[in-house]
Coordinates of C-alpha atoms (C1' of nucleotides) in Angstrom, one line a residue:
Chain A
X1 CA -49.9 -56.8 -89.8
X2 CA -51.3 -57.8 -86.7
X3 CA -48.7 -60.1 -85.3
X4 CA -50.4 -59.7 -81.7
X5 CA -52.4 -63.3 -80.7
X6 CA -56.2 -62.1 -79.8
X7 CA -57.4 -64.1 -76.6
X8 CA -60.3 -63.1 -76.8
X9 CA -62.6 -65.3 -75.1
X10 CA -62.0 -68.0 -71.8
X11 CA -59.4 -68.2 -69.3
X12 CA -56.0 -66.2 -69.4
X13 CA -53.0 -67.9 -69.6
X14 CA -51.7 -68.3 -66.3
X15 CA -48.4 -69.9 -67.7
X16 CA -46.0 -68.5 -71.1
X17 CA -43.1 -71.7 -72.4
X18 CA -40.6 -69.9 -71.2
X19 CA -41.8 -70.3 -67.7
X20 CA -42.5 -74.0 -68.4
X21 CA -38.6 -73.9 -70.1
X22 CA -37.2 -72.6 -66.6
X23 CA -39.1 -75.1 -64.0
X24 CA -37.3 -77.6 -66.0
X25 CA -34.0 -75.8 -66.2
X26 CA -33.9 -75.2 -62.1
X27 CA -35.8 -79.5 -62.0
X28 CA -32.3 -79.7 -63.7
X29 CA -29.6 -78.5 -61.9
X30 CA -31.2 -79.8 -58.4
X31 CA -32.3 -83.2 -59.2
X32 CA -30.8 -84.4 -63.2
X33 CA -32.0 -85.6 -65.8
X34 CA -34.8 -88.0 -65.2
X35 CA -36.9 -85.7 -63.0
X36 CA -37.3 -83.8 -66.0
X37 CA -41.0 -85.8 -66.5
X38 CA -43.6 -83.5 -67.6
X39 CA -45.2 -84.0 -63.9
X40 CA -42.2 -82.8 -62.4
X41 CA -42.6 -79.3 -64.5
X42 CA -46.1 -79.4 -64.3
X43 CA -45.6 -79.7 -60.1
X44 CA -42.9 -77.1 -60.3
X45 CA -44.8 -74.5 -62.0
X46 CA -48.2 -75.6 -59.8
X47 CA -50.1 -77.1 -62.3
X48 CA -52.0 -79.8 -63.3
X49 CA -49.6 -82.2 -65.4
X50 CA -51.6 -82.2 -68.7
X51 CA -51.5 -78.1 -68.5
X52 CA -48.2 -78.8 -70.5
X53 CA -50.0 -80.0 -73.3
X54 CA -50.8 -76.3 -74.5
X55 CA -47.8 -75.6 -74.4
X56 CA -46.2 -78.4 -75.8
X57 CA -47.2 -81.1 -77.5
X58 CA -45.7 -83.6 -76.4
X59 CA -42.3 -84.4 -73.9
X60 CA -40.3 -84.6 -76.8
X61 CA -40.6 -81.2 -78.0
X62 CA -40.1 -79.8 -73.8
X63 CA -37.0 -81.8 -73.8
X64 CA -35.9 -80.0 -77.5
X65 CA -36.7 -76.6 -76.1
X66 CA -34.5 -77.1 -73.3
X67 CA -31.7 -77.9 -75.9
X68 CA -31.9 -75.1 -77.4
X69 CA -32.2 -72.9 -74.6
X70 CA -29.2 -73.9 -72.8
X71 CA -27.3 -73.7 -76.3
X72 CA -29.2 -70.2 -75.7
X73 CA -27.3 -69.3 -73.5
X74 CA -23.6 -69.2 -74.8
X75 CA -22.5 -65.2 -76.2
X76 CA -21.4 -65.9 -79.4
X77 CA -20.3 -62.4 -79.2
X78 CA -17.5 -63.4 -77.8
X79 CA -16.2 -65.0 -80.1
X80 CA -15.8 -63.0 -82.5
X81 CA -13.1 -60.8 -82.2
X82 CA -11.1 -61.4 -84.8
X83 CA -7.9 -60.2 -83.9
X84 CA -7.2 -63.6 -81.3
X85 CA -5.8 -65.9 -83.1
X86 CA -8.0 -68.6 -84.0
X87 CA -7.0 -71.8 -81.9
X88 CA -7.9 -68.9 -79.1
X89 CA -11.2 -68.5 -79.5
X90 CA -12.2 -72.3 -80.9
X91 CA -10.9 -72.9 -77.2
X92 CA -13.1 -70.3 -75.3
X93 CA -15.8 -71.6 -77.7
X94 CA -15.4 -75.1 -76.6
X95 CA -14.4 -74.5 -73.3
X96 CA -17.3 -71.8 -72.5
X97 CA -19.4 -75.1 -73.9
X98 CA -18.1 -77.7 -71.5
X99 CA -18.1 -75.3 -68.1
X100 CA -22.0 -75.1 -68.8
X101 CA -22.8 -78.5 -69.8
X102 CA -21.0 -80.0 -67.0
X103 CA -21.6 -77.3 -64.5
X104 CA -26.1 -78.8 -65.5
X105 CA -25.7 -82.5 -65.4
X106 CA -28.0 -84.1 -67.9
X107 CA -27.8 -81.1 -70.4
X108 CA -25.8 -83.3 -71.9
X109 CA -28.2 -86.1 -72.3
X110 CA -30.6 -83.4 -74.0
X111 CA -28.5 -82.4 -76.3
X112 CA -28.1 -85.8 -77.7
X113 CA -31.6 -87.8 -77.2
X114 CA -32.2 -85.4 -80.9
X115 CA -30.8 -84.1 -83.8
X116 CA -28.8 -81.1 -83.7
X117 CA -30.8 -78.2 -85.5
X118 CA -32.3 -75.3 -83.9
X119 CA -32.0 -71.7 -84.1
X120 CA -29.1 -72.2 -81.6
X121 CA -27.8 -74.9 -82.7
X122 CA -27.2 -73.6 -86.2
X123 CA -26.0 -70.3 -84.9
X124 CA -23.1 -72.0 -83.0
X125 CA -22.1 -73.8 -85.8
X126 CA -22.1 -70.3 -88.0
X127 CA -19.6 -69.0 -85.5
X128 CA -17.6 -71.8 -85.7
X129 CA -17.2 -71.8 -89.0
X130 CA -16.5 -67.8 -89.3
X131 CA -13.9 -68.6 -86.8
X132 CA -12.3 -71.4 -89.0
X133 CA -12.7 -69.5 -92.5
X134 CA -10.9 -66.3 -90.6
X135 CA -8.2 -69.3 -90.1
X136 CA -8.1 -69.2 -93.4
X137 CA -9.9 -72.8 -94.1
X138 CA -12.0 -73.3 -97.6
X139 CA -15.7 -73.8 -96.6
X140 CA -15.5 -77.4 -97.3
X141 CA -12.5 -77.8 -94.9
X142 CA -14.2 -75.4 -92.3
X143 CA -17.3 -77.6 -92.9
X144 CA -16.0 -80.5 -91.9
X145 CA -13.9 -79.0 -89.1
X146 CA -16.7 -77.7 -88.0
X147 CA -18.5 -81.2 -87.1
X148 CA -15.1 -82.7 -85.5
X149 CA -15.1 -80.6 -82.8
X150 CA -18.8 -80.6 -82.0
X151 CA -17.9 -84.6 -82.4
X152 CA -14.5 -84.0 -79.6
X153 CA -16.3 -81.6 -77.5
X154 CA -19.6 -82.9 -77.3
X155 CA -17.6 -86.8 -76.3
X156 CA -15.3 -84.8 -74.0
X157 CA -18.8 -83.7 -72.2
X158 CA -20.9 -87.3 -72.3
X159 CA -17.6 -89.4 -71.5
X160 CA -17.0 -87.3 -68.5
X161 CA -20.9 -86.5 -67.5
X162 CA -21.0 -90.6 -68.0
X163 CA -18.1 -91.0 -64.6
X164 CA -20.2 -88.8 -62.5
X165 CA -22.3 -90.9 -59.9
X166 CA -25.6 -89.6 -60.9
X167 CA -28.1 -87.9 -59.7
X168 CA -26.3 -86.0 -57.4
X169 CA -24.8 -82.4 -56.5
X170 CA -21.4 -82.2 -59.1
X171 CA -18.0 -82.6 -57.2
X172 CA -15.1 -80.3 -58.0
X173 CA -12.6 -81.7 -60.5
X174 CA -10.1 -82.7 -58.2
X175 CA -12.2 -84.8 -56.4
X176 CA -13.8 -86.4 -59.5
X177 CA -10.1 -87.1 -60.9
X178 CA -9.4 -88.3 -57.4
X179 CA -12.2 -91.3 -57.2
X180 CA -11.1 -92.1 -61.0
X181 CA -7.8 -92.0 -59.7
X182 CA -8.5 -94.9 -56.8
X183 CA -10.9 -96.7 -59.3
X184 CA -8.0 -96.2 -61.7
X185 CA -5.1 -98.1 -59.5
X186 CA -7.4 -101.3 -58.8
X187 CA -7.6 -102.6 -62.2
X188 CA -6.0 -105.5 -61.8
X189 CA -2.4 -105.6 -63.3
X190 CA -2.1 -108.9 -64.4
X191 CA -4.9 -108.8 -67.4
X192 CA -4.7 -104.9 -67.9
X193 CA -0.6 -104.4 -67.9
X194 CA -1.3 -101.3 -69.5
X195 CA -3.6 -100.0 -68.5
X196 CA -3.1 -100.3 -64.4
X197 CA 0.8 -98.7 -64.8
X198 CA -1.0 -95.5 -66.8
X199 CA -3.4 -95.4 -64.0
X200 CA -3.3 -91.6 -63.3
X201 CA -2.9 -90.3 -66.2
X202 CA -6.5 -92.0 -67.3
X203 CA -7.4 -90.9 -64.2
X204 CA -7.1 -87.0 -65.3
X205 CA -8.2 -87.2 -68.7
X206 CA -11.4 -86.4 -67.4
X207 CA -9.7 -82.9 -66.1
X208 CA -9.5 -79.0 -68.2
X209 CA -5.8 -79.7 -69.3
X210 CA -7.0 -82.7 -70.8
X211 CA -10.1 -81.6 -72.3
X212 CA -7.8 -78.5 -74.2
X213 CA -4.9 -81.0 -74.7
X214 CA -7.0 -83.1 -76.9
X215 CA -9.1 -80.2 -78.4
X216 CA -5.2 -78.4 -79.5
X217 CA -4.9 -82.3 -81.0
X218 CA -7.4 -81.8 -83.2
X219 CA -6.6 -78.7 -84.2
X220 CA -3.5 -80.5 -85.3
X221 CA -4.5 -82.8 -86.8
X222 CA -6.8 -79.8 -88.6
X223 CA -3.2 -77.7 -89.4
X224 CA -1.5 -80.8 -90.9
X225 CA -4.3 -81.5 -93.3
X226 CA -4.6 -78.1 -94.4
X227 CA -1.1 -77.3 -94.6
X228 CA -0.7 -80.2 -97.1
X229 CA -3.6 -80.3 -99.2
X230 CA -4.0 -76.2 -99.8
X231 CA -0.2 -75.2 -99.3
X232 CA -0.9 -71.4 -100.5
X233 CA -2.0 -70.2 -97.9
X234 CA 0.5 -71.0 -95.3
X235 CA -1.2 -71.3 -90.9
X236 CA -2.3 -68.6 -89.2
X237 CA -2.2 -66.6 -92.0
X238 CA -5.7 -66.1 -93.5
X239 CA -6.3 -65.3 -96.6
X240 CA -8.8 -62.9 -95.7
X241 CA -8.9 -59.9 -93.8
Chain B
X1 CA -12.1 -126.0 -53.4
X2 CA -15.9 -126.1 -54.7
X3 CA -16.4 -124.0 -56.9
X4 CA -19.1 -125.0 -58.3
X5 CA -22.1 -123.4 -56.6
X6 CA -24.9 -125.0 -54.4
X7 CA -27.8 -125.0 -55.6
X8 CA -30.0 -127.8 -53.1
X9 CA -32.5 -126.2 -51.3
X10 CA -35.9 -124.4 -53.3
X11 CA -36.5 -124.5 -57.3
X12 CA -33.9 -124.6 -59.7
X13 CA -33.4 -121.6 -61.5
X14 CA -35.1 -121.4 -64.7
X15 CA -32.7 -118.6 -65.9
X16 CA -29.2 -117.6 -65.6
X17 CA -28.2 -113.6 -66.6
X18 CA -26.8 -114.5 -70.0
X19 CA -31.2 -115.1 -71.2
X20 CA -31.5 -111.9 -69.5
X21 CA -29.3 -109.9 -71.2
X22 CA -30.1 -111.9 -75.1
X23 CA -33.4 -111.0 -74.6
X24 CA -32.7 -107.3 -73.7
X25 CA -30.2 -106.5 -76.5
X26 CA -33.3 -108.6 -78.6
X27 CA -35.7 -106.2 -77.7
X28 CA -33.0 -103.0 -77.9
X29 CA -32.5 -104.5 -81.6
X30 CA -35.9 -104.1 -82.6
X31 CA -38.4 -101.7 -80.4
X32 CA -35.2 -99.7 -78.8
X33 CA -33.6 -98.6 -75.7
X34 CA -36.5 -97.3 -74.7
X35 CA -38.1 -100.7 -74.8
X36 CA -35.4 -101.6 -72.3
X37 CA -37.6 -102.0 -69.0
X38 CA -37.1 -104.6 -66.4
X39 CA -41.1 -105.7 -66.8
X40 CA -40.2 -105.6 -70.7
X41 CA -36.9 -107.8 -70.9
X42 CA -38.8 -110.1 -67.7
X43 CA -41.6 -110.5 -70.9
X44 CA -39.5 -111.6 -73.4
X45 CA -37.9 -114.7 -71.1
X46 CA -42.3 -115.4 -70.0
X47 CA -41.1 -115.0 -66.2
X48 CA -42.7 -112.1 -63.1
X49 CA -40.9 -108.8 -63.8
X50 CA -39.9 -109.3 -59.9
X51 CA -38.4 -112.3 -61.1
X52 CA -35.7 -110.5 -62.3
X53 CA -34.7 -109.2 -59.6
X54 CA -33.0 -112.2 -58.8
X55 CA -30.4 -112.3 -61.0
X56 CA -30.0 -108.2 -60.8
X57 CA -29.8 -105.9 -58.1
X58 CA -31.3 -103.3 -59.8
X59 CA -32.0 -101.8 -63.8
X60 CA -28.9 -100.2 -63.8
X61 CA -26.9 -103.1 -63.3
X62 CA -28.3 -104.8 -66.2
X63 CA -27.5 -101.7 -68.2
X64 CA -24.1 -102.0 -67.0
X65 CA -24.4 -105.6 -67.9
X66 CA -25.4 -104.7 -71.6
X67 CA -23.2 -102.1 -71.9
X68 CA -20.4 -105.1 -70.9
X69 CA -21.7 -107.6 -73.4
X70 CA -21.8 -104.8 -76.4
X71 CA -18.3 -104.4 -75.8
X72 CA -17.5 -108.2 -75.6
X73 CA -18.5 -108.6 -79.0
X74 CA -15.3 -107.0 -80.5
X75 CA -12.8 -110.1 -81.0
X76 CA -9.7 -107.7 -80.5
X77 CA -7.0 -110.7 -81.5
X78 CA -8.4 -108.9 -85.0
X79 CA -6.3 -106.0 -84.3
X80 CA -3.1 -107.0 -82.6
X81 CA -1.7 -107.6 -86.0
X82 CA 1.6 -105.9 -85.4
X83 CA 3.0 -106.6 -88.9
X84 CA -0.1 -104.0 -90.2
X85 CA 0.6 -99.8 -89.5
X86 CA -0.8 -98.9 -86.4
X87 CA -3.2 -96.5 -88.5
X88 CA -4.9 -99.5 -90.3
X89 CA -5.5 -101.4 -87.2
X90 CA -6.9 -98.1 -84.9
X91 CA -8.9 -97.4 -88.4
X92 CA -9.5 -101.3 -88.0
X93 CA -10.8 -101.1 -84.5
X94 CA -12.4 -98.0 -84.6
X95 CA -15.0 -99.3 -87.6
X96 CA -16.4 -102.2 -85.3
X97 CA -16.9 -100.9 -83.1
X98 CA -18.8 -97.7 -84.5
X99 CA -20.7 -100.2 -87.3
X100 CA -22.0 -102.5 -84.1
X101 CA -22.8 -99.3 -82.3
X102 CA -24.9 -97.9 -85.1
X103 CA -26.6 -101.3 -86.3
X104 CA -28.2 -101.5 -82.8
X105 CA -29.3 -97.3 -82.1
X106 CA -29.7 -97.1 -78.4
X107 CA -26.5 -99.0 -77.7
X108 CA -24.4 -95.9 -77.4
X109 CA -27.1 -94.3 -74.8
X110 CA -25.9 -98.2 -72.8
X111 CA -22.6 -97.6 -72.8
X112 CA -22.3 -93.7 -71.7
X113 CA -25.6 -95.0 -69.1
X114 CA -22.1 -94.7 -66.6
X115 CA -17.7 -95.4 -66.5
X116 CA -17.5 -97.4 -68.6
X117 CA -14.5 -99.3 -66.5
X118 CA -16.4 -103.0 -66.7
X119 CA -13.4 -105.5 -68.4
X120 CA -14.6 -105.1 -71.8
X121 CA -14.2 -102.1 -71.8
X122 CA -10.9 -102.1 -69.9
X123 CA -9.6 -104.4 -72.8
X124 CA -10.9 -102.1 -75.1
X125 CA -8.0 -99.0 -73.4
X126 CA -5.8 -102.5 -73.7
X127 CA -5.5 -102.8 -76.6
X128 CA -5.8 -99.5 -77.6
X129 CA -2.3 -98.9 -75.2
X130 CA -1.0 -101.7 -76.4
X131 CA -1.7 -100.6 -80.4
X132 CA -0.1 -97.1 -79.7
X133 CA 2.3 -98.4 -78.4
X134 CA 3.3 -100.0 -81.0
X135 CA 3.6 -96.7 -83.0
X136 CA 5.7 -95.2 -80.8
X137 CA 4.6 -93.4 -78.4
X138 CA 4.9 -93.6 -74.4
X139 CA 2.9 -94.6 -72.0
X140 CA 2.0 -91.7 -71.4
X141 CA 1.0 -90.1 -74.6
X142 CA -0.6 -93.4 -75.7
X143 CA -3.1 -92.6 -72.3
X144 CA -4.1 -89.6 -73.9
X145 CA -4.4 -90.2 -77.0
X146 CA -6.2 -93.9 -76.5
X147 CA -9.0 -91.4 -73.9
X148 CA -9.5 -89.0 -76.7
X149 CA -9.7 -91.7 -79.5
X150 CA -12.2 -93.3 -77.3
X151 CA -13.6 -89.5 -77.1
X152 CA -13.9 -89.2 -81.1
X153 CA -15.3 -92.3 -82.2
X154 CA -18.0 -92.6 -79.1
X155 CA -18.5 -89.0 -79.5
X156 CA -19.1 -89.1 -83.6
X157 CA -21.6 -92.2 -83.2
X158 CA -23.6 -90.7 -80.4
X159 CA -23.9 -87.4 -82.8
X160 CA -24.6 -90.3 -86.0
X161 CA -27.4 -92.1 -83.0
X162 CA -29.5 -88.7 -82.2
X163 CA -30.2 -88.1 -85.8
X164 CA -32.1 -91.0 -86.4
X165 CA -35.9 -91.1 -86.2
X166 CA -36.3 -93.3 -82.8
X167 CA -37.1 -95.8 -82.6
X168 CA -37.7 -97.6 -86.0
X169 CA -35.4 -99.1 -88.2
X170 CA -31.4 -98.3 -89.1
X171 CA -31.9 -96.7 -92.5
X172 CA -29.0 -97.0 -95.3
X173 CA -25.7 -94.4 -94.5
X174 CA -27.1 -93.1 -98.0
X175 CA -31.1 -92.4 -97.6
X176 CA -29.6 -91.2 -93.5
X177 CA -27.0 -88.1 -96.1
X178 CA -30.5 -87.7 -97.8
X179 CA -33.3 -87.2 -95.1
X180 CA -30.0 -84.6 -93.6
X181 CA -29.4 -83.5 -96.9
X182 CA -32.9 -82.1 -97.0
X183 CA -33.2 -80.8 -93.7
X184 CA -29.5 -78.7 -93.9
X185 CA -30.8 -77.4 -97.3
X186 CA -33.8 -75.6 -96.0
X187 CA -31.2 -73.4 -93.2
X188 CA -31.9 -69.9 -94.0
X189 CA -29.0 -68.5 -96.4
X190 CA -29.9 -64.9 -94.7
X191 CA -29.5 -65.8 -90.7
X192 CA -26.5 -68.5 -91.2
X193 CA -25.3 -68.2 -94.3
X194 CA -21.9 -70.4 -93.8
X195 CA -24.2 -73.3 -92.7
X196 CA -26.2 -72.7 -95.8
X197 CA -24.2 -72.4 -98.4
X198 CA -22.2 -75.6 -97.0
X199 CA -25.7 -77.7 -96.4
X200 CA -24.5 -80.4 -98.4
X201 CA -21.1 -81.1 -97.2
X202 CA -22.7 -80.9 -93.1
X203 CA -25.0 -83.8 -94.6
X204 CA -22.2 -86.4 -95.6
X205 CA -20.5 -85.9 -91.5
X206 CA -23.0 -88.6 -90.5
X207 CA -21.1 -90.3 -92.9
X208 CA -18.6 -93.3 -92.9
X209 CA -16.1 -91.7 -95.1
X210 CA -16.3 -88.5 -92.6
X211 CA -15.8 -90.7 -89.4
X212 CA -12.8 -92.3 -91.3
X213 CA -11.6 -88.2 -92.8
X214 CA -12.3 -86.9 -88.6
X215 CA -9.9 -90.2 -86.8
X216 CA -7.6 -89.2 -89.0
X217 CA -7.4 -85.8 -88.4
X218 CA -6.6 -86.8 -85.1
X219 CA -4.3 -89.3 -85.7
X220 CA -3.2 -86.3 -87.4
X221 CA -3.4 -84.1 -84.7
X222 CA -1.3 -87.4 -82.5
X223 CA 0.9 -87.6 -84.7
X224 CA 2.1 -83.9 -84.6
X225 CA 2.3 -83.7 -80.9
X226 CA 4.8 -86.3 -80.8
X227 CA 6.9 -85.6 -83.7
X228 CA 7.6 -82.2 -82.6
X229 CA 7.9 -83.6 -78.8
X230 CA 10.0 -86.7 -78.7
X231 CA 11.7 -86.2 -81.8
X232 CA 14.2 -89.8 -81.2
X233 CA 11.4 -91.4 -83.2
X234 CA 10.3 -90.5 -86.6
X235 CA 6.9 -90.7 -87.6
X236 CA 5.4 -94.5 -88.8
X237 CA 9.1 -95.9 -87.0
X238 CA 8.4 -97.6 -83.9
X239 CA 11.4 -98.5 -81.7
X240 CA 9.7 -101.6 -81.0
X241 CA 9.2 -104.1 -83.2
Chain C
dA1 C1' -58.1 -70.9 -74.8
dC2 C1' -56.9 -72.8 -71.3
dC3 C1' -57.6 -76.1 -66.6
dT4 C1' -59.0 -79.5 -64.4
dG5 C1' -60.1 -84.4 -62.8
dA6 C1' -60.0 -89.2 -64.1
dA7 C1' -57.9 -92.3 -67.2
dC8 C1' -55.5 -95.3 -69.7
dA9 C1' -51.6 -97.9 -70.2
dC10 C1' -47.2 -98.4 -68.8
dC11 C1' -42.8 -98.1 -65.8
dG12 C1' -39.1 -99.9 -61.7
dT13 C1' -38.9 -101.5 -56.7
dT14 C1' -40.2 -103.6 -52.8
dC15 C1' -42.7 -107.3 -50.0
dA16 C1' -44.8 -111.0 -48.5
dA17 C1' -46.7 -116.0 -49.7
dG18 C1' -46.1 -119.7 -51.7
dT19 C1' -42.9 -123.9 -54.2
Chain D
dA1 C1' -32.8 -120.2 -53.8
dC2 C1' -36.1 -118.8 -56.8
dC3 C1' -40.3 -117.3 -58.4
dT4 C1' -45.5 -115.4 -57.9
dG5 C1' -48.7 -111.9 -57.2
dA6 C1' -50.2 -107.9 -54.9
dA7 C1' -49.1 -103.0 -54.0
dC8 C1' -46.6 -98.8 -53.9
dA9 C1' -44.6 -94.8 -56.5
dC10 C1' -43.6 -92.8 -60.7
dC11 C1' -44.0 -92.2 -65.9
dG12 C1' -46.4 -90.1 -70.7
dT13 C1' -50.4 -89.1 -72.7
dT14 C1' -56.3 -89.1 -74.0
dC15 C1' -60.4 -86.7 -73.0
dA16 C1' -63.7 -85.0 -71.9
dA17 C1' -65.7 -81.7 -68.9
dG18 C1' -66.0 -77.0 -66.6
dT19 C1' -64.3 -71.7 -67.3

DNA sequence: ACCTGAACACCGTTCAAGT
DNA sequence: ACCTGAACACCGTTCAAGT
């Protein structure tokens, strides 16, 4: 019955887990993933390095909590409007995730540092499964599809972030494309003829537009598979609702 | 005319770049990505830590060279048989890449640590573009498609490696699925009903079979896009050849 | 119970010195 | 030209001690 934790003896807590994660997030935003160190966090909150170990057993668990917290910023309620077409809902969810992770380079490294098995990661999967069920996919198809969509989204983000000059402030998309364009135009056409002549298109692969295009191709692929394997419910006409 | 570099004065080189990369690769295989340190490499080749800086300007360039070397292991010649169906050629290429990177956990982190702009990365893109051209895609479509395929492949691999208990030896696929299954079966069904009831299917998402399935969905998506935008050349009947 | 100081075993990198 | 020893500024983590 006593859910409250008794802290009778000894010093009061000067911090809590959230303040530690706040500090870590601010370091991540300002100076990149490498600066998210136990010592850096400690000095950010004004405490000795080893005081962090009062709240987390090791650095890995701080990183896990940080990844969870970033995923927790997503408002799942924004994507469960079943009146909207399911493709739109998935696009909105993916775009939201991408915008958040690109804005905080280094965050994707934290997410990919371990299994995505926290409550907020599971909530994200659950939301995706709900949308895919509304789209008419069977539970098994929806499970496979949700993983494929996560692979596409996180994979795109990881490749896009890998192009950044780390660390440093995030340049606007247009400038990043121009840099990539310059690099790709320097590709020797004698050795890489196809790459060289497609340089400008390849440079655009890190844009929002191409991310959306790729997502549409994946969704097309899922629709093809669905319509050929389960003809009893045609596309965009879910059985339920 | 004198392509040979003159080394008249001073000590002879006791090493070369390749030996450094050999040592780094063996560390990567035996003790994971974290152990690929300048000091670790140096002691592996039996030299003082700072001797590495004779061959590489900094650690980042060692990592770049290492990523390039891993991509260089792929035998592109194995995928340019134009008598084989293009889907098969892409599957073979992706499967080869995946097998190499899963066998060496940590390698995917090195690849995603910076831009994929080295000679071997470009050669990989060039090979993909050639296959996609054989498939009948326009140069622009092929460029977009090649990036999408790389995103899917590297994204799958990154998520799969993130599930591993790092560091340590790579468990066989079946055992990794069983571990994941156990974790997913523990998901509370009241809060995550869809995830919980799809636990066994979700557990299989890190398998070769699911990787292949996902790749097929992406390829389906590309085919849909191609057949609706360019009906002049039907699927699996390239214009050329 | 929580925080500190000090220490241990690392890390990347630089610099002056030796050959 | 190449390698070394020593140093600098880090890192994660542990441990005994103080309140």
